[in-house]
PDB file of C-alpha atoms in Angstrom:
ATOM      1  CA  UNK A1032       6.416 -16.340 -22.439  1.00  0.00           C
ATOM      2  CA  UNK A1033       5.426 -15.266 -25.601  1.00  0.00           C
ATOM      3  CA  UNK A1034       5.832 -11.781 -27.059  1.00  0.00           C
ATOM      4  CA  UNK A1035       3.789  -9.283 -25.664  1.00  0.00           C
ATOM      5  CA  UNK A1036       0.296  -8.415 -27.786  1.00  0.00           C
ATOM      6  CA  UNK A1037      -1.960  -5.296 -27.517  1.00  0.00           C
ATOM      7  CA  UNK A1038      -4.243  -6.524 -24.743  1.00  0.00           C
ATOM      8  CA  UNK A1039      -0.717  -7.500 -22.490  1.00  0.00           C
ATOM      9  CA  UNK A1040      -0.151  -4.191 -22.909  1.00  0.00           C
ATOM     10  CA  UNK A1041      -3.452  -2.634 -22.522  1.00  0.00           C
ATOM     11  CA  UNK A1042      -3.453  -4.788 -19.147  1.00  0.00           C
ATOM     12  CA  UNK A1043       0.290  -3.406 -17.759  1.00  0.00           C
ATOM     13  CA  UNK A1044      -1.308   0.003 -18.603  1.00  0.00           C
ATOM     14  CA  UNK A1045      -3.996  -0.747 -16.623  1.00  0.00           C
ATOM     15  CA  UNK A1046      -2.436  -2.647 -13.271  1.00  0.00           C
ATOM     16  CA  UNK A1047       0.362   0.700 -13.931  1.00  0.00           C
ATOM     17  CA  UNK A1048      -2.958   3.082 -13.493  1.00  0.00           C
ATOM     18  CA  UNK A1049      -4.323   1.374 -10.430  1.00  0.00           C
ATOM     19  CA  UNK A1050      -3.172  -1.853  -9.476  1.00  0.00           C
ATOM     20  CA  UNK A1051      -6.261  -2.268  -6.794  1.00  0.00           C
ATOM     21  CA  UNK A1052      -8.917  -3.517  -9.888  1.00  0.00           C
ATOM     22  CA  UNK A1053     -10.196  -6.440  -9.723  1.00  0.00           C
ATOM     23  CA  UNK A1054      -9.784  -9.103 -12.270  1.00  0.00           C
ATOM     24  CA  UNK A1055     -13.492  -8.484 -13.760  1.00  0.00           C
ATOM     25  CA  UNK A1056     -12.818  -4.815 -14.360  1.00  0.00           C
ATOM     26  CA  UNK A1057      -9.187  -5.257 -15.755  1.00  0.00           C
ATOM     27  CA  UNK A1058     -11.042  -7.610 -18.395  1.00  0.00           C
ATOM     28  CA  UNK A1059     -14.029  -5.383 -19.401  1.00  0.00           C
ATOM     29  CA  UNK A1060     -11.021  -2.672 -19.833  1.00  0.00           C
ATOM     30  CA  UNK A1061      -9.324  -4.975 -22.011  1.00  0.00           C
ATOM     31  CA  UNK A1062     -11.524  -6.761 -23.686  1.00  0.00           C
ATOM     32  CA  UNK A1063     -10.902 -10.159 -22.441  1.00  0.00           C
ATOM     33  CA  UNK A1064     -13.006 -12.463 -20.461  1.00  0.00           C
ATOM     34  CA  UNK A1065     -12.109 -12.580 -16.449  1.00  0.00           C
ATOM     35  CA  UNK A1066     -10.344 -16.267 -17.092  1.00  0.00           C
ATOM     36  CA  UNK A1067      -7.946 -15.507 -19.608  1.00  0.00           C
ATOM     37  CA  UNK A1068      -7.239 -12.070 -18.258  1.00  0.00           C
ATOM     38  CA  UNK A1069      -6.269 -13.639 -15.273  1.00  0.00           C
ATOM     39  CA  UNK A1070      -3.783 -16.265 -16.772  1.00  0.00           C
ATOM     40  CA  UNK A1071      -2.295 -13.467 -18.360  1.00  0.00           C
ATOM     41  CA  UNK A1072      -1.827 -11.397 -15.464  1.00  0.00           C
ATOM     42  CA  UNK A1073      -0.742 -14.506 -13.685  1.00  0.00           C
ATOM     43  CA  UNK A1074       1.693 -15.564 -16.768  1.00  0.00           C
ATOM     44  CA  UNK A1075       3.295 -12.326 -17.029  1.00  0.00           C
ATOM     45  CA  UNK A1076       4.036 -12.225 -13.017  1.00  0.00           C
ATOM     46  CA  UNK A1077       5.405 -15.734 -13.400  1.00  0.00           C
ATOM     47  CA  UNK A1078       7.850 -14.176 -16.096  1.00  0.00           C
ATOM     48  CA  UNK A1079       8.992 -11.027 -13.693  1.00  0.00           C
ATOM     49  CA  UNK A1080       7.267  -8.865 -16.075  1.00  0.00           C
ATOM     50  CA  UNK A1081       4.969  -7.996 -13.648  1.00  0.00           C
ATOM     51  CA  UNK A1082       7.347  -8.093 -10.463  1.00  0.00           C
ATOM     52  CA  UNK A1083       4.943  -6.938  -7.867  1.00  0.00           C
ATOM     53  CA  UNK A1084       2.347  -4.281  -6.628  1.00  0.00           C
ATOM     54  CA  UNK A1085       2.658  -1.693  -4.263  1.00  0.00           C
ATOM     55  CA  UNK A1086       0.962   2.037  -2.955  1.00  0.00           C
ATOM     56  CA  UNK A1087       2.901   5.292  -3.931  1.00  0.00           C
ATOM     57  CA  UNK A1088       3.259   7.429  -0.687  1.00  0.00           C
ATOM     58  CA  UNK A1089       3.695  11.244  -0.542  1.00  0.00           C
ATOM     59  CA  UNK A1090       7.183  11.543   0.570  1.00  0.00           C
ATOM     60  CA  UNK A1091       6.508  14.692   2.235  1.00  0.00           C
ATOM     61  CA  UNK A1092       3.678  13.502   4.186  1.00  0.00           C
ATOM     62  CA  UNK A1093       5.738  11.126   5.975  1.00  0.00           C
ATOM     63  CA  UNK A1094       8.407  12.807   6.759  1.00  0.00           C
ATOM     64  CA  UNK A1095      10.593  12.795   4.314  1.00  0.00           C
ATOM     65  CA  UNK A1096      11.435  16.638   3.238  1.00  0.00           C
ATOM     66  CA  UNK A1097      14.584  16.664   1.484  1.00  0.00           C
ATOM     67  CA  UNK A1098      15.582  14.944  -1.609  1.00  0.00           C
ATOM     68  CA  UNK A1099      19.512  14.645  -2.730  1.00  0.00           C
ATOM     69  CA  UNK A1100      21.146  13.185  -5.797  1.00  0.00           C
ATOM     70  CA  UNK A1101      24.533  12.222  -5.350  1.00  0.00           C
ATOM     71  CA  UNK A1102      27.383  11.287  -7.548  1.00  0.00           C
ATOM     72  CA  UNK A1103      29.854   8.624  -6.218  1.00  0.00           C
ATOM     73  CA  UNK A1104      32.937   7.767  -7.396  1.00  0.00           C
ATOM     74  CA  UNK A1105      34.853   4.446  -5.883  1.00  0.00           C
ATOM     75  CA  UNK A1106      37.932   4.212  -5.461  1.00  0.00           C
ATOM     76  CA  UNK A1107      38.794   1.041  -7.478  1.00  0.00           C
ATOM     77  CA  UNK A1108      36.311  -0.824  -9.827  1.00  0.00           C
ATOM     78  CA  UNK A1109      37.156  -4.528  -9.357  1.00  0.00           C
ATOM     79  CA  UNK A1110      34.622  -6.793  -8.892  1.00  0.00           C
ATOM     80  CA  UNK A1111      34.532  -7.512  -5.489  1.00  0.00           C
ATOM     81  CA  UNK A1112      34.461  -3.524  -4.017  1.00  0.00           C
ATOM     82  CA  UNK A1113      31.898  -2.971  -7.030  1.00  0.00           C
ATOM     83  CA  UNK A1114      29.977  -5.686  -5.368  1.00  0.00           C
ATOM     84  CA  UNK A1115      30.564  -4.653  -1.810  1.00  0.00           C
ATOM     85  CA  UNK A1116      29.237  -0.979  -2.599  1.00  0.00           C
ATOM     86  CA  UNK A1117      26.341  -2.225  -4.873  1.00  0.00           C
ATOM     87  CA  UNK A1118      24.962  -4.436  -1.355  1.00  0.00           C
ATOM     88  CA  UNK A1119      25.464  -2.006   0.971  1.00  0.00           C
ATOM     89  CA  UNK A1120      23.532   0.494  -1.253  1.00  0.00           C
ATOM     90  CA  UNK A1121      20.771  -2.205  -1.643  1.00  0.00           C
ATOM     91  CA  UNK A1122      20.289  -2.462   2.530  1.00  0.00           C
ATOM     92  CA  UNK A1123      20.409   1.635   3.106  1.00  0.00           C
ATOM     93  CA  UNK A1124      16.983   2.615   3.013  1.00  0.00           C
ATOM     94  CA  UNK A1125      17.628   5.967   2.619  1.00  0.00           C
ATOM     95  CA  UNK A1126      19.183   5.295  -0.794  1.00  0.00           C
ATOM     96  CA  UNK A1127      16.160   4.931  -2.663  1.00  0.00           C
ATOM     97  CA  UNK A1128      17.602   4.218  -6.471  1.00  0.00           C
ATOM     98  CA  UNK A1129      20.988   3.863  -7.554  1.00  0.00           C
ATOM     99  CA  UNK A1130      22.567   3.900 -11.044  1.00  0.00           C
ATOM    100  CA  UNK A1131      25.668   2.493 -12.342  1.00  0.00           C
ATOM    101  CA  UNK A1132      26.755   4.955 -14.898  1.00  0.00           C
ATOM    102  CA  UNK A1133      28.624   6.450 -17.440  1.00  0.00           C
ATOM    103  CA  UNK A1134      30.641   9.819 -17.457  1.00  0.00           C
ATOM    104  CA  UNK A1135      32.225  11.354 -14.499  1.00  0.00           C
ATOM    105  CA  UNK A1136      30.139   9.537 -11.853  1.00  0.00           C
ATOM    106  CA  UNK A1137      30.941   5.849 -11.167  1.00  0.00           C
ATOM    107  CA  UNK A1138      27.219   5.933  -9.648  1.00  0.00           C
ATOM    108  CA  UNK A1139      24.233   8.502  -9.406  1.00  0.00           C
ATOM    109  CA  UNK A1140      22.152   7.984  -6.112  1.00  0.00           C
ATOM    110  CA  UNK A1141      18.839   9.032  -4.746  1.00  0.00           C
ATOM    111  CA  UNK A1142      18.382   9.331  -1.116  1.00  0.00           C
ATOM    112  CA  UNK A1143      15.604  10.738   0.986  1.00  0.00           C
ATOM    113  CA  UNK A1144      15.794  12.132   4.191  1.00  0.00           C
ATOM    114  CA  UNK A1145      13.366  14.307   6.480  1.00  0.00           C
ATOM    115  CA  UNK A1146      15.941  17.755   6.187  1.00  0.00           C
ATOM    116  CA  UNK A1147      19.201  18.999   5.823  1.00  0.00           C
ATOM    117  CA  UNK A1148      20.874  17.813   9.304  1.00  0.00           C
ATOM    118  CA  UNK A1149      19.191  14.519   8.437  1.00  0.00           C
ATOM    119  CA  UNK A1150      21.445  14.011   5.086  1.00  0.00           C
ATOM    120  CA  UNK A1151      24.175  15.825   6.543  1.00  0.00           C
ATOM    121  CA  UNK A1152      23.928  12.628   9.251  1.00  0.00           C
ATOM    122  CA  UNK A1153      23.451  10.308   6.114  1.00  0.00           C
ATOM    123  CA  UNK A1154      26.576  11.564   4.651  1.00  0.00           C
ATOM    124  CA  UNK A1155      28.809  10.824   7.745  1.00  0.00           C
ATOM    125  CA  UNK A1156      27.593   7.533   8.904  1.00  0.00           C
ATOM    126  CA  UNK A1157      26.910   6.012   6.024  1.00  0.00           C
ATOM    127  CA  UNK A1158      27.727   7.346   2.145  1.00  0.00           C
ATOM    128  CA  UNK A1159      31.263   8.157   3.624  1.00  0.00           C
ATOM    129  CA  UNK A1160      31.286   4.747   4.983  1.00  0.00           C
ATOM    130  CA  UNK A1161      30.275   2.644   2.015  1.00  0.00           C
ATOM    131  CA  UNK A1162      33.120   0.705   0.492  1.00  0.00           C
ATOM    132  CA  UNK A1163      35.579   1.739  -1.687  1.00  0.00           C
ATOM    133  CA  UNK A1164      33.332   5.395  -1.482  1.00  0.00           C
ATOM    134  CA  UNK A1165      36.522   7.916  -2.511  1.00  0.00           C
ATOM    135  CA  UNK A1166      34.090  10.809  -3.816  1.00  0.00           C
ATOM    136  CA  UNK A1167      30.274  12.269  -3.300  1.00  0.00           C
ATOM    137  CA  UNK A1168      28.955  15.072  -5.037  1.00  0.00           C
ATOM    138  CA  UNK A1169      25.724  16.349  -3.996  1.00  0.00           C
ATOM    139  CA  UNK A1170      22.663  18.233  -5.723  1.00  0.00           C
ATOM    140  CA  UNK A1171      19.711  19.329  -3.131  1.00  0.00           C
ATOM    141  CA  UNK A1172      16.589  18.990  -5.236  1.00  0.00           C
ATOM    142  CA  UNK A1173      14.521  21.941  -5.061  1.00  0.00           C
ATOM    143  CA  UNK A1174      11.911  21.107  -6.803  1.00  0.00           C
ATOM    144  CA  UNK A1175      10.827  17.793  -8.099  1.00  0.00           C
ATOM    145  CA  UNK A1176       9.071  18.649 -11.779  1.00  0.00           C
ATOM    146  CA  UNK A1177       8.206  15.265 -12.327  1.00  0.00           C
ATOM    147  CA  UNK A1178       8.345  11.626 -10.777  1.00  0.00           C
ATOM    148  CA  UNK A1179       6.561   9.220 -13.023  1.00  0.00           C
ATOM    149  CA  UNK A1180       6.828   5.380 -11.980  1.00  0.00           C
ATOM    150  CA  UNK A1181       4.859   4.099 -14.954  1.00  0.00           C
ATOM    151  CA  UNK A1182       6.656   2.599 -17.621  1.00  0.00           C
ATOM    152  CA  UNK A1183       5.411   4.599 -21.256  1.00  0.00           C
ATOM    153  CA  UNK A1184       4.711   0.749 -22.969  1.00  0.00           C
ATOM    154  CA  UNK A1185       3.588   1.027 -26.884  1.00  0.00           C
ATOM    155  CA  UNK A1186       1.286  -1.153 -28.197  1.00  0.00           C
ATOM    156  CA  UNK A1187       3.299  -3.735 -30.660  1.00  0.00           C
ATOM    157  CA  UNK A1188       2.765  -2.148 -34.287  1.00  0.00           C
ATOM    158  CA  UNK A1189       0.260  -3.840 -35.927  1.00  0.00           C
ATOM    159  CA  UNK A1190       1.496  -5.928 -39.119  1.00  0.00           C
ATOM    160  CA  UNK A1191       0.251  -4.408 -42.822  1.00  0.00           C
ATOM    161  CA  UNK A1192      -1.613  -7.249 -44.275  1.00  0.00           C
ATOM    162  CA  UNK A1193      -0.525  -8.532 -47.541  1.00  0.00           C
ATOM    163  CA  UNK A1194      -1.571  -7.577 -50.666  1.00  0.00           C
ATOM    164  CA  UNK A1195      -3.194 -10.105 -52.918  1.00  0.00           C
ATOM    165  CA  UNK A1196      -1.094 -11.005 -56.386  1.00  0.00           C
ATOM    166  CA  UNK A1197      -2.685  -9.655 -59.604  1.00  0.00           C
ATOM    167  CA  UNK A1198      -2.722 -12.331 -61.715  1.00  0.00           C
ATOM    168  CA  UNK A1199      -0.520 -11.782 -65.050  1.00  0.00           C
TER     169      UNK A1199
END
């Protein structure tokens, strides 16, 4: 696929804002005709830019009070615990993100669970479980200031046109 141009961008914006338009008003929005705003939509999904579509749910509202992040150290980093840990974080549902990083914490995780007993529960049958799991730190978040699942994508800069040569 070829770089992305203003109205690729102009259309993630778009699907970011509400991914329920239709193809007719995602091209009056950018500009495009429904047919090639389609292709695009279509191209850039075929690429994994565009890896899928799905409804944000109020945590809250479904249960789901209480909101940890959790620093994890492993015990050894070779690449077949690393890869252990890394899967059995990806099949816990309750670990919602995870991030390899750097610093003191070999990983930062996310996990939601409906209240305290719930993570304490979370902590004993599972985080303390995972392999090669040596160390978790825990923060209780008390108040989430902002969650933002939209991606901030800039418009590519648009190109100064050339000057014309004065002729000598």
């Amino acid at each position: 696929m070829e770089p992305l141009d203003r109205h690729d961008v102009v259309l993630l914006t778009e699907l970011q804002r509400d991914s329920r338009q239709t193809v007719q008003q995602l091209a009056e929005r950018v500009g495009l005709s429904s047919t090639p705003c389609w292709k695009r939509v279509k191209d850039m999904e075929a690429a994994g830019i565009i890896r899928g579509y799905t409804a944000l749910i109020d945590r809250e509202k479904v249960g789901l009070s209480l909101c940890v992040i959790a620093e994890v150290n492993l015990t050894r980093h070779n690449e077949d615990d690393v890869r252990r840990f890394e899967q059995a974080v990806a099949d816990c549902p309750q670990i919602v993100s995870c991030y390899s990083t750097t610093g003191q914490a070999d990983y930062v995780i996310k996990v939601l669970v409906p209240d305290i007993k719930g993570y304490e529960q979370f902590l004993h049958e599972t985080a303390f479980k995972l392999p090669g799991v040596t160390h978790v730190r825990s923060s209780v978040v008390l108040k989430e200031v902002k969650s933002e699942l939209r991606l901030p994508i800039e418009p590519p800069a648009r190109k100064p046109e050339a000057k014309p040569r004065k002729a000598r």
